[in-house]
Amino acid sequence: MDIAIVGSGYVGLVTGVCLAHIGHHVICCDNNEEKIKVLKSGGVPIYEPGLNELLAKYRKSKRIVFTTSIAEAAKKATVIFIAVGTPSKKNGDADLTYIENVAREVARNMDSYKLLVEKSTVPAQTGNRIERTIRLNLPKNSTLEFDVASNPEFLREGSAVEDFMHPDRVVLGVSSKRAERLLREVYKPLKANIVVTNVATAEMIKHASNSFLATKISFINSVAQICERVGADVEKVAEGMGYDKRIGRSFLNTGIGYGGSCFPKDVDAFVRLAEKSGYDFSILKSVRQVNEDQKKSFIRLIEDKLWNIKDKTIAVWGLAFKANTDDMRSAASLTIIEALQAEGASIQAYDPVAMDNAKKMIKGVKFCEDAYAAVKDADCLLLLTEWDEFRKVDFTKVRDTMSQTVIFDGRNFLDHDALGAFGFECYGIGRGKHA
Ligand code: UGA
């Protein structure tokens, strides 16, 4: 099939490349000329495992092409995925200006039937608004037909290609048989559970899924707080809970709170949507509060154990909001580093891939070329992102380089017992050791 993707960020680009991989012809569109230039000339503007190789292959065979023109993309394809950004406004609402622009632009350039598919996470009812926008912007007296569908994405950054190829489910929110048939055709090569429903329900599935996952994280982070106080180990609690199939072990990793471009924004948007519909989503408000408190309590732990922060040298391993991505959006590292800098600490940081993005967002940090350079003469080390390579470093070298061998492990990622035997003082989250 000929498919257009409008918006070539994480979601759009991964979706486009993977659709090419399963046999479609894809035209990816973005209004950022620089990004399209990079994509056309063989570059990849984001880091995502596996993406580079697939992109190179299908760019070469022209199974995927790029443009800055929505008109061109809309003319070429029958199915048009909308994957543009939906940032949060100050009041927590999603800003849907880009979605409206795409709908308008597609309508003005339509010359045959089109199926517009929401891929970006949008508040329920956005489908209706897109439909209305298209109707209002079609050429006068036009009899052209179109459909609007919702096909939310469930890709995780860092494993997005894998997630696309092996989805737990594909949700198709449609309002006509024609739209359902076309979307089934798009996903035919994947062996996936397909849930067909109406557009509003599909939108709600996305809201509810992300918010439920965020709830799991805040739940275990709250449990960690109590573990800390009563001398229990949250890692064992999560293991013990996780074997129960009704609960499951995933998303019970305690830490410094969830970040990224999705959970913080999506939880805000769901709270706002509930508010507007006359419901006080108090559980989700607490989820958000617990997430903020989790970062603060990590900072308090550092203040407590390090005694004075002023003039201390603090090493940071990991800046990205999670491992295997260069994404710094709403990364917990931003809040933590800023708070410690405000108290007079010098920060020496290292991240395997997120440093270019981090440099644009944090000032006054010494960015180091590797994990060892970051710990040189440091009074303590903070592990903020669970990159695999941090488990493989030579801790003898680290010990000999640091000024004080104190580690704050914000992800409970390192082997604290082994490090303890090595002479390190290790503090994790909810391990019951520093009550
Ligand atoms: C999330 C969802 O997992 C995807 O299904 C969804 O498609 C995506 O949002 C989206 O809406 O676009 P993502 O933000 O890429 O994906 O990353 P996650 O792996 O879900 O992690 C989110 C945050 O939660 C990270 O900061 C991570 O460190 C944190 N986390 C995750 C925990 O603190 N504990 C856990 O057990 C799991």
Tab-separated table of C-alpha atoms and ligand atoms in Angstrom:
chain	number	residue	atom	x	y	z
A	1	MET	CA	0.000	0.000	0.000
A	2	ASP	CA	1.023	3.640	-0.377
A	3	ILE	CA	1.085	5.148	3.082
A	4	ALA	CA	1.888	8.684	4.244
A	5	ILE	CA	3.163	9.570	7.700
A	6	VAL	CA	2.914	13.190	8.736
A	7	GLY	CA	5.388	13.962	11.525
A	8	SER	CA	8.806	12.321	11.458
A	9	GLY	CA	9.667	12.280	15.152
A	10	TYR	CA	10.162	9.105	17.207
A	11	VAL	CA	6.713	7.734	16.541
A	12	GLY	CA	6.377	8.793	12.910
A	13	LEU	CA	9.816	7.714	11.829
A	14	VAL	CA	9.716	4.317	13.540
A	15	THR	CA	6.204	3.682	12.208
A	16	GLY	CA	7.223	4.715	8.687
A	17	VAL	CA	10.354	2.577	8.607
A	18	CYS	CA	8.555	-0.443	10.062
A	19	LEU	CA	5.663	-0.106	7.609
A	20	ALA	CA	8.236	-0.105	4.806
A	21	HIS	CA	9.787	-3.201	6.388
A	22	ILE	CA	6.492	-5.088	6.261
A	23	GLY	CA	6.082	-4.313	2.585
A	24	HIS	CA	4.448	-0.916	2.134
A	25	HIS	CA	5.588	2.175	0.239
A	26	VAL	CA	5.941	5.024	2.666
A	27	ILE	CA	6.252	8.767	2.304
A	28	CYS	CA	7.342	10.496	5.508
A	29	CYS	CA	6.592	14.155	5.899
A	30	ASP	CA	7.776	16.789	8.364
A	31	ASN	CA	7.688	20.587	8.313
A	32	ASN	CA	11.182	20.698	9.826
A	33	GLU	CA	13.298	21.205	6.708
A	34	GLU	CA	16.539	20.425	8.504
A	35	LYS	CA	15.199	17.051	9.665
A	36	ILE	CA	14.021	16.104	6.167
A	37	LYS	CA	17.375	17.159	4.728
A	38	VAL	CA	19.147	14.863	7.192
A	39	LEU	CA	16.789	11.978	6.386
A	40	LYS	CA	17.126	12.443	2.631
A	41	SER	CA	20.896	12.549	2.806
A	42	GLY	CA	21.261	9.291	4.711
A	43	GLY	CA	21.260	10.498	8.326
A	44	VAL	CA	18.961	9.557	11.206
A	45	PRO	CA	17.922	12.416	13.499
A	46	ILE	CA	17.222	10.177	16.521
A	47	TYR	CA	18.861	7.249	18.253
A	48	GLU	CA	16.706	4.127	18.265
A	49	PRO	CA	18.176	0.614	18.215
A	50	GLY	CA	17.715	-1.093	14.832
A	51	LEU	CA	16.287	1.975	13.100
A	52	ASN	CA	19.439	3.017	11.308
A	53	GLU	CA	19.900	-0.285	9.474
A	54	LEU	CA	16.271	-0.568	8.338
A	55	LEU	CA	16.167	3.046	7.275
A	56	ALA	CA	19.331	2.669	5.199
A	57	LYS	CA	17.920	-0.418	3.479
A	58	TYR	CA	14.541	1.006	2.547
A	59	ARG	CA	15.826	4.466	1.704
A	60	LYS	CA	18.121	2.808	-0.819
A	61	SER	CA	15.303	0.800	-2.378
A	62	LYS	CA	13.082	3.922	-2.274
A	63	ARG	CA	10.467	2.029	-0.255
A	64	ILE	CA	10.630	5.058	2.057
A	65	VAL	CA	10.921	8.633	0.801
A	66	PHE	CA	10.808	12.013	2.514
A	67	THR	CA	9.165	15.358	1.920
A	68	THR	CA	8.296	18.611	3.649
A	69	SER	CA	5.055	18.893	1.690
A	70	ILE	CA	1.853	17.533	3.225
A	71	ALA	CA	0.194	18.135	-0.152
A	72	GLU	CA	2.644	15.771	-1.856
A	73	ALA	CA	2.265	13.132	0.858
A	74	ALA	CA	-1.532	13.395	0.820
A	75	LYS	CA	-1.714	13.061	-2.953
A	76	LYS	CA	0.468	9.957	-3.011
A	77	ALA	CA	-1.252	7.924	-0.302
A	78	THR	CA	-4.723	6.721	0.596
A	79	VAL	CA	-3.884	6.051	4.224
A	80	ILE	CA	-2.349	9.014	6.068
A	81	PHE	CA	-1.042	8.556	9.601
A	82	ILE	CA	-0.839	11.670	11.764
A	83	ALA	CA	2.155	11.432	14.062
A	84	VAL	CA	2.860	15.068	14.863
A	85	GLY	CA	3.672	16.350	18.345
A	86	THR	CA	0.957	17.047	20.903
A	87	PRO	CA	2.890	18.946	23.597
A	88	SER	CA	1.338	19.898	26.945
A	89	LYS	CA	0.004	23.403	27.382
A	90	LYS	CA	0.614	25.203	30.701
A	91	ASN	CA	-2.752	24.001	32.065
A	92	GLY	CA	-2.015	20.341	31.241
A	93	ASP	CA	-4.226	20.203	28.114
A	94	ALA	CA	-2.665	18.697	25.005
A	95	ASP	CA	-1.866	21.343	22.397
A	96	LEU	CA	-3.521	20.048	19.216
A	97	THR	CA	-2.557	22.877	16.883
A	98	TYR	CA	-0.316	20.631	14.768
A	99	ILE	CA	-3.045	18.015	14.393
A	100	GLU	CA	-5.506	20.667	13.208
A	101	ASN	CA	-2.955	22.016	10.717
A	102	VAL	CA	-2.423	18.568	9.227
A	103	ALA	CA	-6.175	17.938	8.909
A	104	ARG	CA	-6.647	21.291	7.222
A	105	GLU	CA	-3.759	20.833	4.848
A	106	VAL	CA	-4.819	17.314	3.855
A	107	ALA	CA	-8.395	18.465	3.224
A	108	ARG	CA	-7.241	21.293	0.968
A	109	ASN	CA	-5.164	18.902	-1.087
A	110	MET	CA	-7.526	15.955	-1.316
A	111	ASP	CA	-8.295	14.588	-4.762
A	112	SER	CA	-9.661	11.160	-3.829
A	113	TYR	CA	-10.824	9.139	-0.808
A	114	LYS	CA	-8.439	9.389	2.175
A	115	LEU	CA	-8.245	7.651	5.513
A	116	LEU	CA	-6.678	9.845	8.203
A	117	VAL	CA	-5.357	7.884	11.115
A	118	GLU	CA	-4.462	9.394	14.512
A	119	LYS	CA	-1.194	7.910	15.712
A	120	SER	CA	-0.193	10.701	18.089
A	121	THR	CA	-1.636	10.416	21.576
A	122	VAL	CA	-4.628	12.745	21.623
A	123	PRO	CA	-7.485	13.395	24.029
A	124	ALA	CA	-10.662	11.399	23.407
A	125	GLN	CA	-12.963	13.221	20.969
A	126	THR	CA	-10.087	14.492	18.825
A	127	GLY	CA	-11.269	12.189	16.038
A	128	ASN	CA	-14.529	14.177	15.848
A	129	ARG	CA	-12.627	17.425	15.659
A	130	ILE	CA	-10.394	16.165	12.852
A	131	GLU	CA	-13.442	15.046	10.915
A	132	ARG	CA	-15.087	18.442	11.315
A	133	THR	CA	-11.893	20.269	10.314
A	134	ILE	CA	-11.644	18.213	7.134
A	135	ARG	CA	-15.283	18.838	6.246
A	136	LEU	CA	-14.824	22.592	6.736
A	137	ASN	CA	-11.689	22.692	4.604
A	138	LEU	CA	-12.592	20.488	1.665
A	139	PRO	CA	-12.867	22.350	-1.642
A	140	LYS	CA	-16.321	23.982	-1.959
A	141	ASN	CA	-19.072	21.594	-3.136
A	142	SER	CA	-16.697	18.677	-2.844
A	143	THR	CA	-18.250	15.213	-2.739
A	144	LEU	CA	-14.991	13.536	-1.793
A	145	GLU	CA	-15.292	10.865	0.872
A	146	PHE	CA	-12.921	10.356	3.786
A	147	ASP	CA	-12.665	8.550	7.117
A	148	VAL	CA	-10.935	9.354	10.378
A	149	ALA	CA	-9.587	6.511	12.497
A	150	SER	CA	-7.563	6.105	15.654
A	151	ASN	CA	-4.682	3.644	15.765
A	152	PRO	CA	-2.787	4.456	18.960
A	153	GLU	CA	0.848	3.464	19.211
A	154	PHE	CA	2.231	1.485	22.128
A	155	LEU	CA	5.896	1.656	21.144
A	156	ARG	CA	8.499	2.173	23.834
A	157	GLU	CA	11.516	4.270	22.989
A	158	GLY	CA	14.594	2.099	23.035
A	159	SER	CA	12.708	-0.961	21.785
A	160	ALA	CA	10.313	0.695	19.360
A	161	VAL	CA	11.250	-1.330	16.266
A	162	GLU	CA	10.902	-4.605	18.159
A	163	ASP	CA	7.601	-3.425	19.694
A	164	PHE	CA	6.240	-2.540	16.263
A	165	MET	CA	7.097	-5.920	14.794
A	166	HIS	CA	5.740	-7.881	17.761
A	167	PRO	CA	2.874	-5.872	19.212
A	168	ASP	CA	0.788	-7.168	22.138
A	169	ARG	CA	-2.176	-5.761	20.278
A	170	VAL	CA	-3.135	-3.441	17.442
A	171	VAL	CA	-6.072	-1.177	18.230
A	172	LEU	CA	-8.191	0.038	15.339
A	173	GLY	CA	-10.719	2.729	16.183
A	174	VAL	CA	-12.880	3.099	13.094
A	175	SER	CA	-16.235	4.471	12.019
A	176	SER	CA	-16.697	2.599	8.739
A	177	LYS	CA	-16.114	-0.843	7.267
A	178	ARG	CA	-13.939	0.717	4.597
A	179	ALA	CA	-11.585	2.193	7.203
A	180	GLU	CA	-11.438	-1.119	9.066
A	181	ARG	CA	-10.639	-3.011	5.863
A	182	LEU	CA	-7.842	-0.611	4.939
A	183	LEU	CA	-6.237	-0.704	8.380
A	184	ARG	CA	-6.472	-4.486	8.574
A	185	GLU	CA	-4.661	-4.530	5.233
A	186	VAL	CA	-1.917	-2.254	6.621
A	187	TYR	CA	-1.249	-4.600	9.547
A	188	LYS	CA	-1.871	-7.898	7.733
A	189	PRO	CA	1.805	-8.919	7.686
A	190	LEU	CA	1.981	-8.712	11.498
A	191	LYS	CA	0.559	-11.536	13.517
A	192	ALA	CA	-1.145	-9.470	16.170
A	193	ASN	CA	-4.268	-9.418	18.300
A	194	ILE	CA	-6.486	-6.865	16.625
A	195	VAL	CA	-9.013	-4.939	18.691
A	196	VAL	CA	-11.590	-3.188	16.526
A	197	THR	CA	-13.698	-0.519	18.155
A	198	ASN	CA	-14.980	3.003	17.609
A	199	VAL	CA	-12.668	6.023	17.491
A	200	ALA	CA	-13.413	7.371	20.995
A	201	THR	CA	-12.836	3.962	22.584
A	202	ALA	CA	-9.496	3.546	20.809
A	203	GLU	CA	-8.434	6.957	22.083
A	204	MET	CA	-9.439	5.907	25.613
A	205	ILE	CA	-7.467	2.647	25.352
A	206	LYS	CA	-4.328	4.692	24.833
A	207	HIS	CA	-5.094	7.091	27.717
A	208	ALA	CA	-5.916	4.233	30.049
A	209	SER	CA	-2.910	2.075	29.085
A	210	ASN	CA	-0.263	4.757	29.620
A	211	SER	CA	-1.904	6.034	32.787
A	212	PHE	CA	-2.193	2.520	34.194
A	213	LEU	CA	1.502	1.892	33.572
A	214	ALA	CA	2.364	5.209	35.240
A	215	THR	CA	0.146	4.147	38.154
A	216	LYS	CA	2.065	0.885	38.520
A	217	ILE	CA	5.324	2.830	38.708
A	218	SER	CA	4.035	5.323	41.283
A	219	PHE	CA	2.511	2.472	43.269
A	220	ILE	CA	5.813	0.623	43.564
A	221	ASN	CA	7.617	3.905	44.279
A	222	SER	CA	5.211	4.505	47.190
A	223	VAL	CA	5.799	0.941	48.399
A	224	ALA	CA	9.552	1.672	48.203
A	225	GLN	CA	9.096	4.648	50.507
A	226	ILE	CA	7.539	2.411	53.139
A	227	CYS	CA	10.138	-0.340	52.596
A	228	GLU	CA	12.768	2.252	53.339
A	229	ARG	CA	11.142	3.065	56.651
A	230	VAL	CA	10.398	-0.472	57.836
A	231	GLY	CA	13.596	-2.156	56.676
A	232	ALA	CA	12.064	-4.158	53.789
A	233	ASP	CA	13.538	-4.610	50.302
A	234	VAL	CA	11.312	-3.305	47.499
A	235	GLU	CA	13.126	-5.407	44.890
A	236	LYS	CA	12.024	-8.579	46.645
A	237	VAL	CA	8.547	-7.137	47.172
A	238	ALA	CA	8.272	-6.519	43.410
A	239	GLU	CA	9.549	-10.023	42.678
A	240	GLY	CA	7.098	-11.554	45.103
A	241	MET	CA	4.213	-9.548	43.677
A	242	GLY	CA	5.287	-10.046	40.078
A	243	TYR	CA	4.867	-13.825	40.033
A	244	ASP	CA	1.151	-13.272	40.506
A	245	LYS	CA	-0.112	-13.336	36.922
A	246	ARG	CA	-2.826	-10.854	37.791
A	247	ILE	CA	-0.142	-8.317	38.726
A	248	GLY	CA	2.929	-9.123	36.592
A	249	ARG	CA	6.514	-8.039	37.255
A	250	SER	CA	6.860	-5.428	34.505
A	251	PHE	CA	6.629	-1.720	35.335
A	252	LEU	CA	7.281	-2.463	38.983
A	253	ASN	CA	10.821	-1.089	38.825
A	254	THR	CA	11.237	1.531	41.474
A	255	GLY	CA	13.479	4.513	40.816
A	256	ILE	CA	13.573	8.262	40.459
A	257	GLY	CA	10.161	8.478	38.832
A	258	TYR	CA	8.934	8.106	35.273
A	259	GLY	CA	9.967	10.638	32.635
A	260	GLY	CA	9.990	10.882	28.867
A	261	SER	CA	7.732	12.476	26.329
A	262	CYS	CA	4.737	10.273	27.110
A	263	PHE	CA	3.832	9.425	30.698
A	264	PRO	CA	4.152	12.897	32.290
A	265	LYS	CA	2.261	14.524	29.429
A	266	ASP	CA	-0.313	11.770	29.027
A	267	VAL	CA	-1.132	11.607	32.741
A	268	ASP	CA	-1.633	15.394	32.722
A	269	ALA	CA	-3.850	15.180	29.671
A	270	PHE	CA	-5.985	12.383	31.143
A	271	VAL	CA	-6.457	14.283	34.409
A	272	ARG	CA	-7.537	17.328	32.394
A	273	LEU	CA	-9.844	15.318	30.169
A	274	ALA	CA	-11.488	13.819	33.257
A	275	GLU	CA	-11.834	17.279	34.824
A	276	LYS	CA	-13.486	18.666	31.715
A	277	SER	CA	-15.901	15.766	31.631
A	278	GLY	CA	-16.832	16.445	35.270
A	279	TYR	CA	-14.833	13.667	36.944
A	280	ASP	CA	-12.110	14.162	39.523
A	281	PHE	CA	-9.487	11.531	38.629
A	282	SER	CA	-7.937	11.594	42.099
A	283	ILE	CA	-5.926	8.355	41.679
A	284	LEU	CA	-4.098	9.832	38.726
A	285	LYS	CA	-3.453	13.112	40.499
A	286	SER	CA	-1.735	11.137	43.253
A	287	VAL	CA	0.260	9.186	40.670
A	288	ARG	CA	1.600	12.499	39.408
A	289	GLN	CA	2.361	13.780	42.904
A	290	VAL	CA	4.170	10.576	43.910
A	291	ASN	CA	6.275	10.886	40.763
A	292	GLU	CA	7.372	14.409	41.668
A	293	ASP	CA	8.009	13.425	45.308
A	294	GLN	CA	10.190	10.514	44.217
A	295	LYS	CA	12.760	12.859	42.707
A	296	LYS	CA	12.663	15.086	45.786
A	297	SER	CA	13.215	12.192	48.145
A	298	PHE	CA	16.251	11.072	46.101
A	299	ILE	CA	17.663	14.589	46.419
A	300	ARG	CA	16.981	14.527	50.180
A	301	LEU	CA	18.812	11.202	50.458
A	302	ILE	CA	21.871	12.712	48.758
A	303	GLU	CA	21.711	15.774	51.001
A	304	ASP	CA	21.484	13.570	54.053
A	305	LYS	CA	24.347	11.211	53.225
A	306	LEU	CA	26.669	13.702	51.563
A	307	TRP	CA	26.147	16.169	54.417
A	308	ASN	CA	27.053	19.469	52.673
A	309	ILE	CA	26.392	19.723	48.954
A	310	LYS	CA	28.172	23.052	48.427
A	311	ASP	CA	31.520	22.648	46.634
A	312	LYS	CA	31.120	18.876	46.292
A	313	THR	CA	31.926	17.218	42.979
A	314	ILE	CA	29.093	14.937	41.948
A	315	ALA	CA	29.463	12.395	39.159
A	316	VAL	CA	26.376	11.444	37.155
A	317	TRP	CA	26.082	8.301	35.065
A	318	GLY	CA	23.141	8.418	32.711
A	319	LEU	CA	21.112	11.437	31.639
A	320	ALA	CA	18.439	10.051	29.280
A	321	PHE	CA	14.961	9.453	30.734
A	322	LYS	CA	15.630	5.716	30.418
A	323	ALA	CA	18.206	3.435	28.809
A	324	ASN	CA	18.650	2.869	25.057
A	325	THR	CA	17.458	6.284	24.016
A	326	ASP	CA	18.965	9.728	23.519
A	327	ASP	CA	15.731	11.362	24.634
A	328	MET	CA	16.072	13.898	27.438
A	329	ARG	CA	12.452	15.047	27.567
A	330	SER	CA	11.215	15.193	31.183
A	331	ALA	CA	14.246	13.164	32.271
A	332	ALA	CA	14.542	12.932	36.066
A	333	SER	CA	18.248	13.818	35.665
A	334	LEU	CA	17.260	17.385	34.712
A	335	THR	CA	15.453	18.031	38.012
A	336	ILE	CA	18.070	16.285	40.120
A	337	ILE	CA	21.069	18.003	38.525
A	338	GLU	CA	19.409	21.405	38.682
A	339	ALA	CA	18.627	21.007	42.406
A	340	LEU	CA	22.188	19.956	43.254
A	341	GLN	CA	23.693	22.745	41.173
A	342	ALA	CA	21.471	25.226	43.005
A	343	GLU	CA	23.049	24.030	46.248
A	344	GLY	CA	26.542	24.647	44.887
A	345	ALA	CA	27.652	21.215	43.600
A	346	SER	CA	29.801	20.753	40.485
A	347	ILE	CA	28.400	18.096	38.175
A	348	GLN	CA	30.491	15.797	35.939
A	349	ALA	CA	28.214	13.752	33.720
A	350	TYR	CA	28.405	10.976	31.186
A	351	ASP	CA	25.712	9.320	29.074
A	352	PRO	CA	26.464	6.931	26.185
A	353	VAL	CA	24.135	8.655	23.682
A	354	ALA	CA	22.114	11.480	25.255
A	355	MET	CA	24.881	14.045	25.823
A	356	ASP	CA	24.268	16.025	22.626
A	357	ASN	CA	20.645	16.517	23.600
A	358	ALA	CA	21.550	17.106	27.250
A	359	LYS	CA	23.997	19.891	26.305
A	360	LYS	CA	21.085	21.835	24.841
A	361	MET	CA	19.080	21.494	28.054
A	362	ILE	CA	21.479	21.791	31.000
A	363	LYS	CA	24.097	24.410	31.570
A	364	GLY	CA	27.160	24.395	33.810
A	365	VAL	CA	27.729	20.632	33.624
A	366	LYS	CA	31.089	19.135	32.702
A	367	PHE	CA	30.242	16.500	30.087
A	368	CYS	CA	32.787	13.683	30.124
A	369	GLU	CA	33.972	11.298	27.431
A	370	ASP	CA	33.354	8.128	29.432
A	371	ALA	CA	32.153	6.733	32.757
A	372	TYR	CA	35.659	6.852	34.264
A	373	ALA	CA	36.261	10.504	33.394
A	374	ALA	CA	32.959	11.386	35.067
A	375	VAL	CA	33.949	9.897	38.443
A	376	LYS	CA	37.396	11.515	38.575
A	377	ASP	CA	37.862	13.130	42.028
A	378	ALA	CA	34.116	12.885	42.664
A	379	ASP	CA	32.658	12.940	46.172
A	380	CYS	CA	29.849	10.653	45.086
A	381	LEU	CA	28.336	9.008	42.029
A	382	LEU	CA	24.669	9.140	41.002
A	383	LEU	CA	23.393	6.450	38.668
A	384	LEU	CA	20.374	8.010	36.945
A	385	THR	CA	19.871	5.894	33.810
A	386	GLU	CA	20.133	2.098	33.694
A	387	TRP	CA	22.514	1.772	30.729
A	388	ASP	CA	23.904	-1.732	30.452
A	389	GLU	CA	27.477	-0.472	30.112
A	390	PHE	CA	27.402	0.802	33.715
A	391	ARG	CA	27.291	-2.780	34.938
A	392	LYS	CA	30.405	-3.580	32.946
A	393	VAL	CA	32.745	-0.867	34.211
A	394	ASP	CA	35.831	-1.746	36.195
A	395	PHE	CA	34.859	-0.692	39.710
A	396	THR	CA	38.428	-1.005	40.986
A	397	LYS	CA	39.310	1.797	38.620
A	398	VAL	CA	36.237	3.744	39.732
A	399	ARG	CA	37.140	3.284	43.394
A	400	ASP	CA	40.682	4.483	42.849
A	401	THR	CA	39.562	7.515	40.877
A	402	MET	CA	36.831	8.782	43.197
A	403	SER	CA	37.538	11.049	46.101
A	404	GLN	CA	34.799	9.439	48.248
A	405	THR	CA	33.393	6.041	47.319
A	406	VAL	CA	29.705	6.800	47.776
A	407	ILE	CA	27.118	5.681	45.209
A	408	PHE	CA	23.466	6.714	44.961
A	409	ASP	CA	21.792	4.243	42.631
A	410	GLY	CA	18.593	5.876	41.407
A	411	ARG	CA	17.514	2.740	39.541
A	412	ASN	CA	18.559	-0.047	41.935
A	413	PHE	CA	20.634	-1.170	38.991
A	414	LEU	CA	24.019	-2.059	40.444
A	415	ASP	CA	24.944	-4.996	42.665
A	416	HIS	CA	25.105	-3.210	46.002
A	417	ASP	CA	26.383	-6.198	47.968
A	418	ALA	CA	29.300	-6.734	45.584
A	419	LEU	CA	30.100	-3.029	45.591
A	420	GLY	CA	29.832	-2.934	49.387
A	421	ALA	CA	32.428	-5.703	49.612
A	422	PHE	CA	34.594	-3.569	47.366
A	423	GLY	CA	34.500	-0.661	49.772
A	424	PHE	CA	31.681	1.376	48.288
A	425	GLU	CA	28.911	2.894	50.374
A	426	CYS	CA	25.805	2.232	48.233
A	427	TYR	CA	22.354	3.736	48.564
A	428	GLY	CA	19.457	2.554	46.470
A	429	ILE	CA	15.726	3.148	46.627
A	430	GLY	CA	13.506	1.237	49.029
A	431	ARG	CA	16.202	-1.265	49.993
A	432	GLY	CA	15.635	-0.696	53.713
A	433	LYS	CA	19.278	0.054	54.353
A	434	HIS	CA	19.226	3.712	55.129
A	435	ALA	CA	16.140	4.063	57.262
B	1	UGA	C1	5.595	4.620	27.013
B	1	UGA	C2	4.778	3.310	26.933
B	1	UGA	O1	5.470	2.261	27.602
B	1	UGA	C3	4.531	2.897	25.482
B	1	UGA	O2	3.699	1.753	25.423
B	1	UGA	C4	3.855	4.075	24.755
B	1	UGA	O3	3.676	3.803	23.379
B	1	UGA	C5	4.716	5.315	24.875
B	1	UGA	O4	4.913	5.622	26.267
B	1	UGA	C6	3.992	6.457	24.196
B	1	UGA	O5	2.892	6.818	24.642
B	1	UGA	O6	4.464	6.936	23.162
B	1	UGA	P1	8.195	5.230	26.759
B	1	UGA	O7	7.817	6.580	27.297
B	1	UGA	O8	9.038	5.146	25.539
B	1	UGA	O9	6.874	4.357	26.452
B	1	UGA	O10	9.008	4.464	27.891
B	1	UGA	P2	8.685	3.421	29.050
B	1	UGA	O11	9.537	2.251	28.865
B	1	UGA	O12	7.253	3.189	29.229
B	1	UGA	O13	9.239	4.234	30.317
B	1	UGA	C7	8.645	5.471	30.731
B	1	UGA	C8	9.297	5.960	31.995
B	1	UGA	O14	8.943	5.124	33.091
B	1	UGA	C9	10.823	5.966	31.974
B	1	UGA	O15	11.303	7.127	32.616
B	1	UGA	C10	11.211	4.729	32.750
B	1	UGA	O16	12.465	4.835	33.358
B	1	UGA	C11	10.094	4.703	33.790
B	1	UGA	N1	9.854	3.352	34.334
B	1	UGA	C12	9.409	2.362	33.534
B	1	UGA	C13	10.038	3.136	35.687
B	1	UGA	O17	10.420	4.047	36.461
B	1	UGA	N2	9.771	1.894	36.198
B	1	UGA	C14	9.326	0.873	35.413
B	1	UGA	O18	9.104	-0.228	35.955
B	1	UGA	C15	9.148	1.115	34.041
